[in-house]
Each structure stands twice: as C-alpha cells, then as structure tokens.
Coordinates of C-alpha atoms in Angstrom, one line a residue:
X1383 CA 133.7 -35.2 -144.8
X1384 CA 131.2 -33.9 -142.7
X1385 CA 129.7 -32.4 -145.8
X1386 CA 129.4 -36.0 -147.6
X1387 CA 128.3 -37.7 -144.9
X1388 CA 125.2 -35.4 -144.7
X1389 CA 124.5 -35.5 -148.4
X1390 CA 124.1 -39.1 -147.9
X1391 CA 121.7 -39.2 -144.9
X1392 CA 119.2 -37.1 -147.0
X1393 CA 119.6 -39.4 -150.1
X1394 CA 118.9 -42.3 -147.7
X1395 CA 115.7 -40.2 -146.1
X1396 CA 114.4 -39.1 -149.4
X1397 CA 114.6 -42.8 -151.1
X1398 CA 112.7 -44.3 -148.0
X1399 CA 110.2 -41.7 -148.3
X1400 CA 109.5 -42.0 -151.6
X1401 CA 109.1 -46.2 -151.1
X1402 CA 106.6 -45.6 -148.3
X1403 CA 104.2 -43.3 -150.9
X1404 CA 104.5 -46.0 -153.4
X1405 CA 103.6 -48.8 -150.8
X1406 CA 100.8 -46.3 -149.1
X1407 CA 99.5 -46.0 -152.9
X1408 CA 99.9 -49.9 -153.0
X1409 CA 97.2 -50.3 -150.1
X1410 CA 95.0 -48.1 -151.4
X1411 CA 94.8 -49.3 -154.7
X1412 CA 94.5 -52.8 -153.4
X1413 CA 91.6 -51.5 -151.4
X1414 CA 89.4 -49.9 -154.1
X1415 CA 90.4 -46.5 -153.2
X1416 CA 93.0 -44.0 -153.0
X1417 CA 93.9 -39.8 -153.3
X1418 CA 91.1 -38.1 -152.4
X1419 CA 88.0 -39.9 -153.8
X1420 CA 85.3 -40.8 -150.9
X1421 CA 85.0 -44.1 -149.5
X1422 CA 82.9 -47.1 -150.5
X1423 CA 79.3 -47.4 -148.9
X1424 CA 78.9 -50.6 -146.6
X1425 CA 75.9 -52.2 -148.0
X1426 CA 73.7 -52.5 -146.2
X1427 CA 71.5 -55.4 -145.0
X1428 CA 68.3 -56.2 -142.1
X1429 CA 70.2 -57.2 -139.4
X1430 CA 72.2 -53.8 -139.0
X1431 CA 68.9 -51.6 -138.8
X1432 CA 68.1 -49.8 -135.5
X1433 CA 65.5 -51.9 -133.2
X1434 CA 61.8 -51.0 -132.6
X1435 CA 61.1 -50.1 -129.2
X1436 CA 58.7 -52.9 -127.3
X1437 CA 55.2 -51.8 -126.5
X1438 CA 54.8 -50.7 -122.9
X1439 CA 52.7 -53.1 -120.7
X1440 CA 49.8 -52.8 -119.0
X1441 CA 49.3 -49.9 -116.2
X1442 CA 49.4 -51.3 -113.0
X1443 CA 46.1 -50.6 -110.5
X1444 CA 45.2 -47.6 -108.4
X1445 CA 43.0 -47.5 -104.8
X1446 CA 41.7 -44.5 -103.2
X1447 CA 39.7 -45.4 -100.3
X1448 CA 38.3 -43.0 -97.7
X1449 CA 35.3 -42.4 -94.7
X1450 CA 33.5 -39.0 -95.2
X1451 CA 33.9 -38.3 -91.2
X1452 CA 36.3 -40.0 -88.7
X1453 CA 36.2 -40.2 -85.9
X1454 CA 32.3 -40.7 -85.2
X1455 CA 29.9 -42.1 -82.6
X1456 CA 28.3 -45.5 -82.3
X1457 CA 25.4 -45.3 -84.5
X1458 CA 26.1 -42.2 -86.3
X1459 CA 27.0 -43.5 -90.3
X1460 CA 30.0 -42.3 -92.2
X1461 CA 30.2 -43.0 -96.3
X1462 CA 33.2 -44.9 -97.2
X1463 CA 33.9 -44.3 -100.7
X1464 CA 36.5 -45.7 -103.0
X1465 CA 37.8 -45.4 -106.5
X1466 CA 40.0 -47.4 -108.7
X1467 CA 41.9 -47.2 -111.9
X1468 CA 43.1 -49.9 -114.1
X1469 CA 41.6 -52.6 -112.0
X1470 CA 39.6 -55.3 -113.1
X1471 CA 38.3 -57.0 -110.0
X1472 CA 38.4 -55.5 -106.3
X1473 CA 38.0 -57.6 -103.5
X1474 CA 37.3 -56.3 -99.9
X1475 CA 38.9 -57.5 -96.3
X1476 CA 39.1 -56.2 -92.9
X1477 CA 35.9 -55.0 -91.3
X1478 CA 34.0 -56.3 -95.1
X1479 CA 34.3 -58.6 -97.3
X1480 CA 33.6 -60.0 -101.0
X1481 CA 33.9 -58.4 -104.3
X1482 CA 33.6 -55.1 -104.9
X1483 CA 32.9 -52.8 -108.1
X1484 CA 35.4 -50.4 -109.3
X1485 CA 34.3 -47.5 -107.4
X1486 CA 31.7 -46.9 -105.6
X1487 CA 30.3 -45.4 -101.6
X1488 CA 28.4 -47.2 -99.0
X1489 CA 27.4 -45.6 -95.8
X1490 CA 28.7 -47.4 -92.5
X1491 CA 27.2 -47.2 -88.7
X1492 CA 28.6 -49.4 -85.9
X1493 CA 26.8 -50.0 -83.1
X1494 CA 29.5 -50.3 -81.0
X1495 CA 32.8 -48.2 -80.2
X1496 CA 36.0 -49.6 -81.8
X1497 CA 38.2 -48.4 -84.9
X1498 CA 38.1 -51.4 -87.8
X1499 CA 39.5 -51.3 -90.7
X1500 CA 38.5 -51.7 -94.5
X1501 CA 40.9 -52.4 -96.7
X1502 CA 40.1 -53.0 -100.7
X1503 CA 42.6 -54.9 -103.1
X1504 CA 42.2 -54.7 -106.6
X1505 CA 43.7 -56.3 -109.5
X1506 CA 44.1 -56.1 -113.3
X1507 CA 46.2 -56.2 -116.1
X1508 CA 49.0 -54.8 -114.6
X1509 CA 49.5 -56.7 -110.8
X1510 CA 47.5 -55.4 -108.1
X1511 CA 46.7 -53.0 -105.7
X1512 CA 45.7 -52.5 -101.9
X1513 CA 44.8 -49.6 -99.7
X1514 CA 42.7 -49.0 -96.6
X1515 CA 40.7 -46.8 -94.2
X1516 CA 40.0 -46.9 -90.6
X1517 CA 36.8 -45.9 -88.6
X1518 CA 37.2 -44.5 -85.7
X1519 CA 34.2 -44.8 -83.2
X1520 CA 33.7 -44.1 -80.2
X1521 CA 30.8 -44.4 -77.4
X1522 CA 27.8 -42.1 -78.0
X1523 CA 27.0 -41.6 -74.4
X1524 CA 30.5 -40.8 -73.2
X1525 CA 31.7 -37.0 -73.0
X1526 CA 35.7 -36.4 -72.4
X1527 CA 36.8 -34.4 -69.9
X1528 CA 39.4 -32.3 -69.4
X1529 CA 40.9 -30.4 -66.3
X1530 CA 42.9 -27.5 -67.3
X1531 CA 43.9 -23.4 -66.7
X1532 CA 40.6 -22.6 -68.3
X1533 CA 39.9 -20.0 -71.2
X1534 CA 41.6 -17.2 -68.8
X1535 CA 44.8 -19.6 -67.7
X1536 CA 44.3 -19.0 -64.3
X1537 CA 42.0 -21.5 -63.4
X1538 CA 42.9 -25.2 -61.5
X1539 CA 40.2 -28.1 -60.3
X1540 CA 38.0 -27.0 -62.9
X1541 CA 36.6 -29.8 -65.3
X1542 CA 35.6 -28.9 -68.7
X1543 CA 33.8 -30.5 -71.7
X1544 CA 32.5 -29.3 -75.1
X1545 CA 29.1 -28.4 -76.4
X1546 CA 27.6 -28.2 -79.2
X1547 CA 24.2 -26.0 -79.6
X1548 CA 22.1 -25.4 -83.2
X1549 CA 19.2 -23.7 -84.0
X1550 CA 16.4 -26.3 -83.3
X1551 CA 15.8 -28.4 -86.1
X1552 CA 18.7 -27.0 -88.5
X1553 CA 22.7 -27.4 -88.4
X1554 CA 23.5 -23.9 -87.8
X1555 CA 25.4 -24.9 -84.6
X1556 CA 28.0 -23.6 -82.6
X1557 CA 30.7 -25.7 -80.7
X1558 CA 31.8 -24.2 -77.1
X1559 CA 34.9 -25.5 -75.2
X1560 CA 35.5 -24.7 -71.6
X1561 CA 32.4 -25.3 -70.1
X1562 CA 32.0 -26.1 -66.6
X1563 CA 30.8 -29.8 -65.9
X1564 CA 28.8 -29.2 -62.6
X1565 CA 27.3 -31.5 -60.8
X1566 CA 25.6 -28.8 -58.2
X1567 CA 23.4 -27.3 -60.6
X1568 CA 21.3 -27.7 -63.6
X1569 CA 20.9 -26.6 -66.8
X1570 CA 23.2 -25.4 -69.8
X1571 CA 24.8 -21.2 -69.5
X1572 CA 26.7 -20.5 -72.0
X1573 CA 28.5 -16.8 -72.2
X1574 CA 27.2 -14.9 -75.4
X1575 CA 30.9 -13.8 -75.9
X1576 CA 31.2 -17.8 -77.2
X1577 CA 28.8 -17.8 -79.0
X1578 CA 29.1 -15.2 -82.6
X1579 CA 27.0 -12.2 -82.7
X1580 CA 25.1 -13.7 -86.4
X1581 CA 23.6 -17.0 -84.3
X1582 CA 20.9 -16.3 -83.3
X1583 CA 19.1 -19.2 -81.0
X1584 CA 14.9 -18.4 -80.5
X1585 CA 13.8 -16.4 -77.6
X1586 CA 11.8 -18.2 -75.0
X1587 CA 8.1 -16.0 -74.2
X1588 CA 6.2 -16.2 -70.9
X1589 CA 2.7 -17.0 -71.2
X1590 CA 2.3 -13.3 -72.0
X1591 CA 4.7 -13.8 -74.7
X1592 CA 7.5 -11.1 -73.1
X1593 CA 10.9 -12.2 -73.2
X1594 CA 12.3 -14.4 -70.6
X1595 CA 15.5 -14.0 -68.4
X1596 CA 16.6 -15.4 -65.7
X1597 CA 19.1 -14.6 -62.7
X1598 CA 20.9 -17.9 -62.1
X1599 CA 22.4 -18.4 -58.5
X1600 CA 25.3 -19.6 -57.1
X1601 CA 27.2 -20.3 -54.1
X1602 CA 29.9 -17.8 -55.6
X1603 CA 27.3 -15.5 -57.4
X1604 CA 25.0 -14.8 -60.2
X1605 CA 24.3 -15.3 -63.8
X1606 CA 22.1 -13.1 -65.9
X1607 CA 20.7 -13.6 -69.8
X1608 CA 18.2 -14.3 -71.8
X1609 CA 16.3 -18.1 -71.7
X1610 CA 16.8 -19.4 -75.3
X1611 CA 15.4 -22.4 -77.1
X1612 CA 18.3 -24.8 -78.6
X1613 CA 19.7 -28.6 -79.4
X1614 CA 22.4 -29.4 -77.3
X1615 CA 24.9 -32.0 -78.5
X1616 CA 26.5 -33.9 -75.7
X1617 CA 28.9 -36.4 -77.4
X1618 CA 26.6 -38.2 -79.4
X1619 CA 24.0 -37.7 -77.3
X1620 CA 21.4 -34.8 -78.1
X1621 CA 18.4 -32.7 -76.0
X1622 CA 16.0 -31.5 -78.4
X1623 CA 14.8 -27.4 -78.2
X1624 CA 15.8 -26.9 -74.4
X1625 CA 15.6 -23.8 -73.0
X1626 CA 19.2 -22.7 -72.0
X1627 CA 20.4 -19.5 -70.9
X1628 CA 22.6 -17.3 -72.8
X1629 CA 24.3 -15.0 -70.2
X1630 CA 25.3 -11.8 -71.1
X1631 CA 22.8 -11.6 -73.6
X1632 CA 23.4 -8.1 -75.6
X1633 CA 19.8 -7.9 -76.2
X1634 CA 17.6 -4.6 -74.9
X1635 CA 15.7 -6.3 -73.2
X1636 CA 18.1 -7.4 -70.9
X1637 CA 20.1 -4.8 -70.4
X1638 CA 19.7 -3.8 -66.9
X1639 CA 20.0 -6.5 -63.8
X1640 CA 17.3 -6.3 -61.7
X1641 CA 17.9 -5.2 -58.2
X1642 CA 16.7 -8.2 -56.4
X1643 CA 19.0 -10.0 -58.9
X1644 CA 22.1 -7.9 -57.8
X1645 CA 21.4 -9.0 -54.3
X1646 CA 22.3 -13.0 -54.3
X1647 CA 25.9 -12.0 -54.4
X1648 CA 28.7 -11.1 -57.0
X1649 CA 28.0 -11.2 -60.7
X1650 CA 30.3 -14.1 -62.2
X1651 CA 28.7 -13.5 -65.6
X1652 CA 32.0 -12.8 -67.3
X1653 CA 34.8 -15.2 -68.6
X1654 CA 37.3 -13.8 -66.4
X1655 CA 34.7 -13.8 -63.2
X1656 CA 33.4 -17.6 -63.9
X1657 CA 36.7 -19.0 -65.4
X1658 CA 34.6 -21.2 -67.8
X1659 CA 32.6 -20.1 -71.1
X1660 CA 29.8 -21.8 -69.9
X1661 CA 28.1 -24.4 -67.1
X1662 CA 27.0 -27.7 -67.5
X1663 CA 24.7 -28.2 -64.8
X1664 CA 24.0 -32.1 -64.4
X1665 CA 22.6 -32.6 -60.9
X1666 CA 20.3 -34.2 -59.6
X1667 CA 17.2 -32.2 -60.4
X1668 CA 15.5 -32.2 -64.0
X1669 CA 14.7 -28.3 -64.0
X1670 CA 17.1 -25.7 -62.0
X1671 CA 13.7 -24.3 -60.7
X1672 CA 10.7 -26.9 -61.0
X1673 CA 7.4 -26.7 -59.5
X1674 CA 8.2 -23.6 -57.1
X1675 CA 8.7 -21.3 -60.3
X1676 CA 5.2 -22.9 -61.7
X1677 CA 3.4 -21.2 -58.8
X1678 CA 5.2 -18.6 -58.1
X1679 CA 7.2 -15.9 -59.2
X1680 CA 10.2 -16.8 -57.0
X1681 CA 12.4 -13.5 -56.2
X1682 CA 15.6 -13.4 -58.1
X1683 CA 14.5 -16.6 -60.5
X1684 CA 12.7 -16.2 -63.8
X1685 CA 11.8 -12.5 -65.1
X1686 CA 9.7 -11.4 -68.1
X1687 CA 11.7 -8.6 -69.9
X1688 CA 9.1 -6.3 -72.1
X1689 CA 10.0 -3.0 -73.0
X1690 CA 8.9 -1.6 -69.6
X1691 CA 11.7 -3.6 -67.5
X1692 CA 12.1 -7.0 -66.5
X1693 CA 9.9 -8.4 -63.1
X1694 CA 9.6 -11.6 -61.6
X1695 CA 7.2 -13.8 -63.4
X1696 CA 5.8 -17.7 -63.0
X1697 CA 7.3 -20.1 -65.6
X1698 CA 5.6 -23.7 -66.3
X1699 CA 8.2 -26.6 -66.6
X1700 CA 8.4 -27.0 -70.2
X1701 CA 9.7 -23.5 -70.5
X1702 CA 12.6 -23.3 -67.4
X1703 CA 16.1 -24.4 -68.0
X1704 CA 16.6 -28.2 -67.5
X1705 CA 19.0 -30.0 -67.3
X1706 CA 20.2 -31.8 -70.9
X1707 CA 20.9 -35.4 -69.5
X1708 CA 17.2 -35.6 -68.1
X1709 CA 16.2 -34.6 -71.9
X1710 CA 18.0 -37.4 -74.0
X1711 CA 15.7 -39.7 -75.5
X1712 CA 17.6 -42.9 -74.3
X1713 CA 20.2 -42.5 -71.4
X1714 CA 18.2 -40.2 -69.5
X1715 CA 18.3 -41.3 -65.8
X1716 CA 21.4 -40.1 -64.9
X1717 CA 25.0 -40.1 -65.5
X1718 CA 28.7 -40.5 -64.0
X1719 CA 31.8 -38.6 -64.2
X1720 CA 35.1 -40.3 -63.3
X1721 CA 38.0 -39.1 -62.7
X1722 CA 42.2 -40.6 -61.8
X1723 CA 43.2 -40.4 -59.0
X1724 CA 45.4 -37.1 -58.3
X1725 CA 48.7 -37.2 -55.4
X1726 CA 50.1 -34.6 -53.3
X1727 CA 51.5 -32.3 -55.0
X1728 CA 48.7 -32.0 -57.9
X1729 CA 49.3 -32.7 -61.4
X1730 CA 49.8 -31.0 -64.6
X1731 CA 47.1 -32.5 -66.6
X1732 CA 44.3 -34.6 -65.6
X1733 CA 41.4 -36.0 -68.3
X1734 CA 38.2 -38.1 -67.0
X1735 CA 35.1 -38.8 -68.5
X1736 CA 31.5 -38.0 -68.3
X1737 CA 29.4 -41.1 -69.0
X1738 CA 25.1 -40.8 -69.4
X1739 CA 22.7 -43.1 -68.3
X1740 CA 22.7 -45.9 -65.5
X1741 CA 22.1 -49.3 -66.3
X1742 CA 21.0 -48.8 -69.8
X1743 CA 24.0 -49.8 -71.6
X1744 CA 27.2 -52.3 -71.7
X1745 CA 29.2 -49.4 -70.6
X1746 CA 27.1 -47.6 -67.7
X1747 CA 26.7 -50.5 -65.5
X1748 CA 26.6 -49.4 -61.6
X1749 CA 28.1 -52.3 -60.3
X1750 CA 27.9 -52.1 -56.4
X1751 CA 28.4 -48.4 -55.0
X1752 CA 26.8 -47.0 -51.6
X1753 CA 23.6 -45.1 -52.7
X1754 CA 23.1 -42.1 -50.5
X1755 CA 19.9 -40.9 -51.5
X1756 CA 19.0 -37.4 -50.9
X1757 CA 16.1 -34.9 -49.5
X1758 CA 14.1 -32.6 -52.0
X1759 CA 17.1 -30.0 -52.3
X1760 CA 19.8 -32.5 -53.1
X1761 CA 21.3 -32.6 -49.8
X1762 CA 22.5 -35.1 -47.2
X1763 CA 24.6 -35.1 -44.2
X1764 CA 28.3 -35.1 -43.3
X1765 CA 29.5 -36.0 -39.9
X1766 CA 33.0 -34.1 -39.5
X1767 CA 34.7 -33.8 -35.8
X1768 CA 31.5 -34.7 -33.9
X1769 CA 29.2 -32.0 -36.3
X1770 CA 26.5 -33.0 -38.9
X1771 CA 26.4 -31.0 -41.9
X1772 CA 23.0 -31.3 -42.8
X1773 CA 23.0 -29.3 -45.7
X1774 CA 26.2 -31.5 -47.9
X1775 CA 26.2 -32.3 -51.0
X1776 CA 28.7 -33.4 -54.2
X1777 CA 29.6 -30.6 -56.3
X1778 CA 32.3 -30.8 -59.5
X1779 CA 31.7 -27.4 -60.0
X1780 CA 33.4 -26.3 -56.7
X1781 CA 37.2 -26.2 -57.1
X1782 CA 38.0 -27.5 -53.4
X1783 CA 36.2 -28.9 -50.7
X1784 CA 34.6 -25.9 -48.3
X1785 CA 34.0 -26.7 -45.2
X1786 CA 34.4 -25.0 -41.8
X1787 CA 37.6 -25.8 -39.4
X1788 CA 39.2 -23.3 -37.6
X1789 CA 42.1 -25.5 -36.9
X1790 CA 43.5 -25.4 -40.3
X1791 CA 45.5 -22.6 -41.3
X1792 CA 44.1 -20.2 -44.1
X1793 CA 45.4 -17.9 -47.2
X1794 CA 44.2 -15.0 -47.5
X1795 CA 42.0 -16.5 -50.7
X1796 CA 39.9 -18.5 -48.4
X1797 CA 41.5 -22.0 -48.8
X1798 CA 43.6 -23.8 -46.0
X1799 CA 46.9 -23.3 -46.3
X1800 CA 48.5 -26.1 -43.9
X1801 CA 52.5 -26.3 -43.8
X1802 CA 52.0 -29.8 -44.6
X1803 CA 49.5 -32.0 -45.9
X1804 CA 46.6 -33.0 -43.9
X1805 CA 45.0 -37.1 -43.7
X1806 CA 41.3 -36.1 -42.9
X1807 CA 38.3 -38.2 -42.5
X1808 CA 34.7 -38.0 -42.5
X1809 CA 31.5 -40.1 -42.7
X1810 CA 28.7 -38.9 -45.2
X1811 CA 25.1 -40.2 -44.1
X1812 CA 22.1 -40.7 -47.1
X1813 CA 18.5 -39.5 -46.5
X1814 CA 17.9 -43.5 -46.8
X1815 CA 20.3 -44.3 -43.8
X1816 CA 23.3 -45.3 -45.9
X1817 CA 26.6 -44.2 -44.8
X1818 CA 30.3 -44.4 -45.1
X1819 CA 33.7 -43.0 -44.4
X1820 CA 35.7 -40.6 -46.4
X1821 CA 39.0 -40.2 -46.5
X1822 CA 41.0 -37.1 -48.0
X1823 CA 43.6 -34.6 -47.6
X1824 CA 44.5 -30.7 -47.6
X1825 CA 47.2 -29.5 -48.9
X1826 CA 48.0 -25.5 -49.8
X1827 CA 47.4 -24.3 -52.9
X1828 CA 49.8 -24.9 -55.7
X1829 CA 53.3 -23.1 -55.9
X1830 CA 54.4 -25.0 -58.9
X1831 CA 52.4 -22.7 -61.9
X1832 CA 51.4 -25.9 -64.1
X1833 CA 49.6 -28.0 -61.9
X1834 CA 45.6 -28.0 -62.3
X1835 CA 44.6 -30.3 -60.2
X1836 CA 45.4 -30.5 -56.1
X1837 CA 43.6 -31.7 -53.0
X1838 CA 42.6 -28.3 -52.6
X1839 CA 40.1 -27.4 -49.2
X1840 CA 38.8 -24.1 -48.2
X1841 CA 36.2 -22.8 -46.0
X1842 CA 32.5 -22.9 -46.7
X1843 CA 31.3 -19.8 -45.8
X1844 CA 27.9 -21.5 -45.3
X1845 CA 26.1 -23.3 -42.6
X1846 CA 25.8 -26.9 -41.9
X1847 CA 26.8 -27.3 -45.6
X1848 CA 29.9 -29.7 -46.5
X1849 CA 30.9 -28.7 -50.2
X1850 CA 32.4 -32.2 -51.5
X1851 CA 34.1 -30.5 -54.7
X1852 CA 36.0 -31.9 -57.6
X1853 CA 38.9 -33.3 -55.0
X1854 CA 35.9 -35.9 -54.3
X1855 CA 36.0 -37.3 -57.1
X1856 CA 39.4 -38.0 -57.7
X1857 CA 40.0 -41.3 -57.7
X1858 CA 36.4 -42.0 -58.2
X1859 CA 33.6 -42.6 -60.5
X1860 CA 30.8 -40.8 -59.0
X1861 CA 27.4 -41.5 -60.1
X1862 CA 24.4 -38.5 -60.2
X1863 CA 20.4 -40.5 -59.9
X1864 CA 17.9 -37.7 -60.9
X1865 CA 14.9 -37.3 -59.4
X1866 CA 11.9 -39.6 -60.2
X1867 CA 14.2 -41.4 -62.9
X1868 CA 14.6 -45.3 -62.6
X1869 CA 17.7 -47.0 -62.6
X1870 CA 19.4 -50.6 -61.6
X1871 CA 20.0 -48.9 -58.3
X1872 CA 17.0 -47.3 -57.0
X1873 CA 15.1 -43.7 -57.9
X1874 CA 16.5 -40.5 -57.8
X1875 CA 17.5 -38.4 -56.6
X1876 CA 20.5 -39.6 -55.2
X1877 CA 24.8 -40.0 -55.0
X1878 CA 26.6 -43.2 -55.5
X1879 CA 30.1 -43.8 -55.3

C-alpha cells in the first residue's frame, strides 16, 4: 500500500510539472520570446536620452586690498594697493569714497593720528565682493616708553625707548632698543656692541682733521668712544647728521682711555655696567658741552685721537654731541615725558610716553604747570628739613631720588632701606622765584623679583645736590624748556610740572 500510494504522488508531481513548462512556454511565446534567444531591444526614443549638463554661471568677484606699511606716523604715506578679479565695477567706503578701477595703488598720508579704514566693494557678473584695510597712525612727535629689567634683566626705574640711526643721507640704519631716556644729560651714546660691526657711521675730525672722542661724564661714571656723524630717528621725528657718540668704539684710535678720563669715576661703558644699550640725553642744554669746549680744551671732555694718542682738544658747536630734540626741524623747543602713577609696593610693568615740542601742536599743549626756571648748569634749589640744595635738578636717568638724610636707614647698595614706607615732603624753588611743594615716599628696595618700578630713594653722595629721579615723575608729566628755545611758557632753560 505504501508502495502504491508513492507511485501515485510522483505521477501527480510529474503531470504538474510538465503543465507548468507548457504554461511557462505559453508566456514566452505570447511574449515574442522564449528558450534561449536574447531579448527584444526597447526602441528607443528622445525623451529617454541622458541630460546635458547646464553651463556653469558666472565666477563670482575677488578683493585683495592692502597698505605697504602699517602702522605709520602722521604725515609719513603708505601705498594702499588693491586687485580684483571678475569684477566689473568697484566702489570705495570707509576712509574714501567713489568708484574705483579694477586694481590699482594710491599712496595715503594722514595728518593726524587715528586708524581708518578703506574698505572696496566690487561687483560683476557673479554677485559681489568686499574687503578692507586699516591704517594705523600714530603721532609723529610721540616716542613710547617703556620701564623694564633692561637688556641685562637686572635693571628697575629705568625708562627706555628705541632709536633708530642711518648713515646720513642713506637708509642703511640701525634700530637700538633699551636706551636710556635721560633727562640729566644730553646727547645720543649708543654702545658699539648694538650696533653690527659692517655699519659703519662717518667719523667726526677736529679742525686738524684727527679723529674725535670724547669721555662723557656722569654722576655714576664715564663713557668713552668715538664722536660719529648720524640721523637719528625719534618716532617720526628725525635730527639730521648729529654728532653722537659711539662708546666702545673698536677703532685704533681709541683704544686706550686717557688718564684724566679714567679719573671722573667708574667706567659704565659696558651693557652690564650702564644697564641700557645706549643714553638718550634730552636736558635742558642743546650741546652736552657748548661754548666752554669752543674755547677750551676742557680736561676729560673732547679728545683728538691721531696715531700718536688721544689729547684734549677745543671743538666748535656744530661738531659736539647735541642733544636730538634741539635738532628737529619742527618740535624743537623741548619736550615732555609722562609717566602713571606707581603705589607702594612698585609694579610689574610701567609704559609712559615721551612727547617733543611745547606748544607747537594739538597734542603738546602746556596747559598751566609751575615753571621753575633754572641757572646756566640746569640747576635749581630744593628746601628739605630746613637745608637748600642749591645744586637740584630733574633727572629720568637716575633710578631713585639721592639725596642726603642720615635719619633714614640704608642697604648696603646705597638706597634707604626704611622698615616701612616713608610720606616725605619738600619744596623745590626756580631761578625765577617759583616754588612749590613735593610730596613723595621711600620705600626699600623691591623683594618681589618682577617689579620695575618703586618709590625708590638713596643717598646723593654729592653736595647741596637733590637728584629728583624717575620716582619724580610718576604720576606726572614733566615738561624739559631748552635753553634759548621759545615756547607758550617762557624761554629755556627750565622744568615745569
């Protein structure tokens, strides 16, 4: 039974298979095809082809625009210069206006300080674009400075400014940082370690034509080098072939300090002795020697250096080392430096401004200060616990204010170390009458290693002589009147504050 029943099954399977090939065959046939023969093509008609890609569009616009030099001074020009691409017309905004060319360059001097803005839009086939530049410019007769550890980091109360020197008449020039901004001298030294072996500034003759030096003195020693002819850049500001001294100069000829030299004290013509490349002496005088050197051959001054030795020698004006302010063409009377204020304790940075001229422009107005004029020597009087200094004067150079008061504890430096700080007063006195009272305070020198500026004091060392040093001018603009130069205020030489 089994067996039948099996037999049957397969009949049944094999009939039904044989019915679906003859209906498969059916559909086939009914279809135009069947076996193994290929299939028929669809025709084929335009709206089944592929699309052409569309045509790109127009390339959109491009702005470069740019200043040659940024920042720069008032007056001083600087090209601005743009190019465009794709751009049909270009139209200018900001600090210009109207319609530009594609590219193009046009030079641009402000005459006052600010930083404006030119902006140029453009526009073509392809939308538009915009970009701009800014001009910075700042005040041609204002110097920054900067109070900080110095070139040797161990140096506080010490303000310095850059300088630029060339070769007269060319721009082979040499920028100097560091350098001493001193209001208790005159005359530009810079060290010839700052300045590269290969730049090589003119030697100044006597009227013998040797080669001059000089021996430059100071409260806290001496400078020696050559006297060179150069351009001094201050700012924006510039005094045309001065006679500066280089110290240290490498040169033969000035190889060996003279004796009488050596004798004014200790030699500070190093880096590491001065703590400055350089001085900046701005004072009240126009030469650091004047009419004395012109008629005689002052001991430990000027020297003419020919191969025989260097010996004191007369030096007419034009040839001594003057101070740069009193050499400017325009801004030439005098000059102020002002500096924040500074509280106990000192601070860790400290940045004021040196400003030239008095009275000749919008921003070196006097205003109202006490004038204190003073004698031939730059000196006037301070009146300190019943004693007149006679011999006082206002020095940045000087890190602290020296005076002498045995009441005041000391370090073993030479400043006054008081366990706390001290609220003193004096009264400073013009050669013209003019008087008034100063307060200010002592404190120790710093324990804290980052602070470079403090109410520092120490003793003078020197009679009737009240130092005012850079603690003076905190908190003040002090202004310098050379001597025989007119301003709103009176002629020089004189302080006002």
């Amino acid at each position: 039974m089994t067996t039948r029943s099996t037999s049957l099954l397969s009949a049944l399977r094999g009939t039904r298979a044989a019915l679906a090939a003859a209906l498969f065959s059916a559909v086939l046939a009914a279809c135009g095809g069947g076996g193994s023969s290929a299939p028929a093509e669809t025709p084929v008609t335009p709206n089944a082809m592929v699309p052409t890609p569309p045509a790109p569009g127009p390339a959109a616009p491009t702005v470069q625009i740019s200043f040659s030099a940024s920042p720069v001074f008032t007056g001083q020009a600087s090209t601005l210069a743009w190019t465009t691409s794709n751009a049909t017309v270009c139209t200018a905004s900001g600090a210009w206006s109207g319609t530009q060319p594609a590219s193009g360059s046009i030079p641009v001097a402000l005459p006052g300080a600010g930083s404006p803005t030119f902006t140029l839009s453009c526009t073509g086939a392809g939308g538009t674009a915009s970009a701009s530049a800014t001009l910075s410019v700042a005040p041609a007769n204002v110097l920054a400075v900067t109070v900080d550890h110095g070139p040797t980091s161990g140096s506080f109360n010490m303000p310095f400014v850059s300088v630029t020197v060339c070769v007269p008449g060319t721009q082979s020039c040499r920028t100097v940082d560091h350098i001493l901004v001193d209001t208790g001298s005159e005359g530009l030294r810079l060290m010839a370690s700052a300045l590269d072996p290969t730049f090589n500034l003119p030697v100044i003759g006597n009227a013998a034509g040797a080669p001059l030096a000089e021996c430059g003195q100071f409260a806290s020693g001496f400078t020696w080098g050559s006297v060179r002819r150069a351009d001094v850049r201050l700012a924006g500001e510039q005094a045309t072939a001065i006679p500066i001294q280089v110290i240290g100069d490498a040169g033969a000829a000035y190889a060996t300090v003279p004796f009488a030299c050596r004798g004014t004290g200790a030699n500070i013509g190093s880096v590491d002795a001065l703590g400055a490349n350089g001085v900046l002496g701005v004072g009240n005088d126009r030469q650091d020697c004047g009419s004395l050197c012109v008629s005689t051959a002052a001991v430990g001054v000027y020297y003419a250096c020919p191969a025989g030795g260097c010996a004191a020698t007369t030096l007419a004006l034009a040839s001594q080392v003057i101070n740069p302010v009193a050499a400017f063409p325009v801004d030439n009377n005098g000059l102020s430096l002002t500096m924040p204020a500074v509280p106990v304790g000192g601070l860790s940075t400290l940045s004021g401004t040196l400003t030239f001229g008095l009275g000749t422009q919008a921003n070196n107005q006097m205003g109202n200060p006490t004038v204190y004029t003073t004698t031939n020597r730059g000196t006037f009087t301070t009146q300190y616990k019943g004693t007149n200094y006679t011999s006082s004067f206002i020095d940045s150079g000087s890190n602290g204010n020296f005076f002498d008061d045995s009441t005041i504890a000391q370090c073993s430096s030479g400043f006054y170390c008081p366990p706390s700080p001290l609220s003193l007063t004096a009264v400073n006195v013009g050669a013209n009458g003019a008087s008034g009272t100063v307060n200010f305070i002592v404190e120790k020198l710093p324990t804290v290693v980052g602070v470079v500026a403090l109410n520092a004091a120490g003793t003078a060392g020197l009679p009737r002589t009240f130092d005012w040093g850079l603690p003076f001018f905190f908190g003040r603009t002090v202004s310098v009147g050379i001597t025989d130069a007119t301003t709103p205020r009176g002629i020089g030489p004189f302080w006002a504050y």
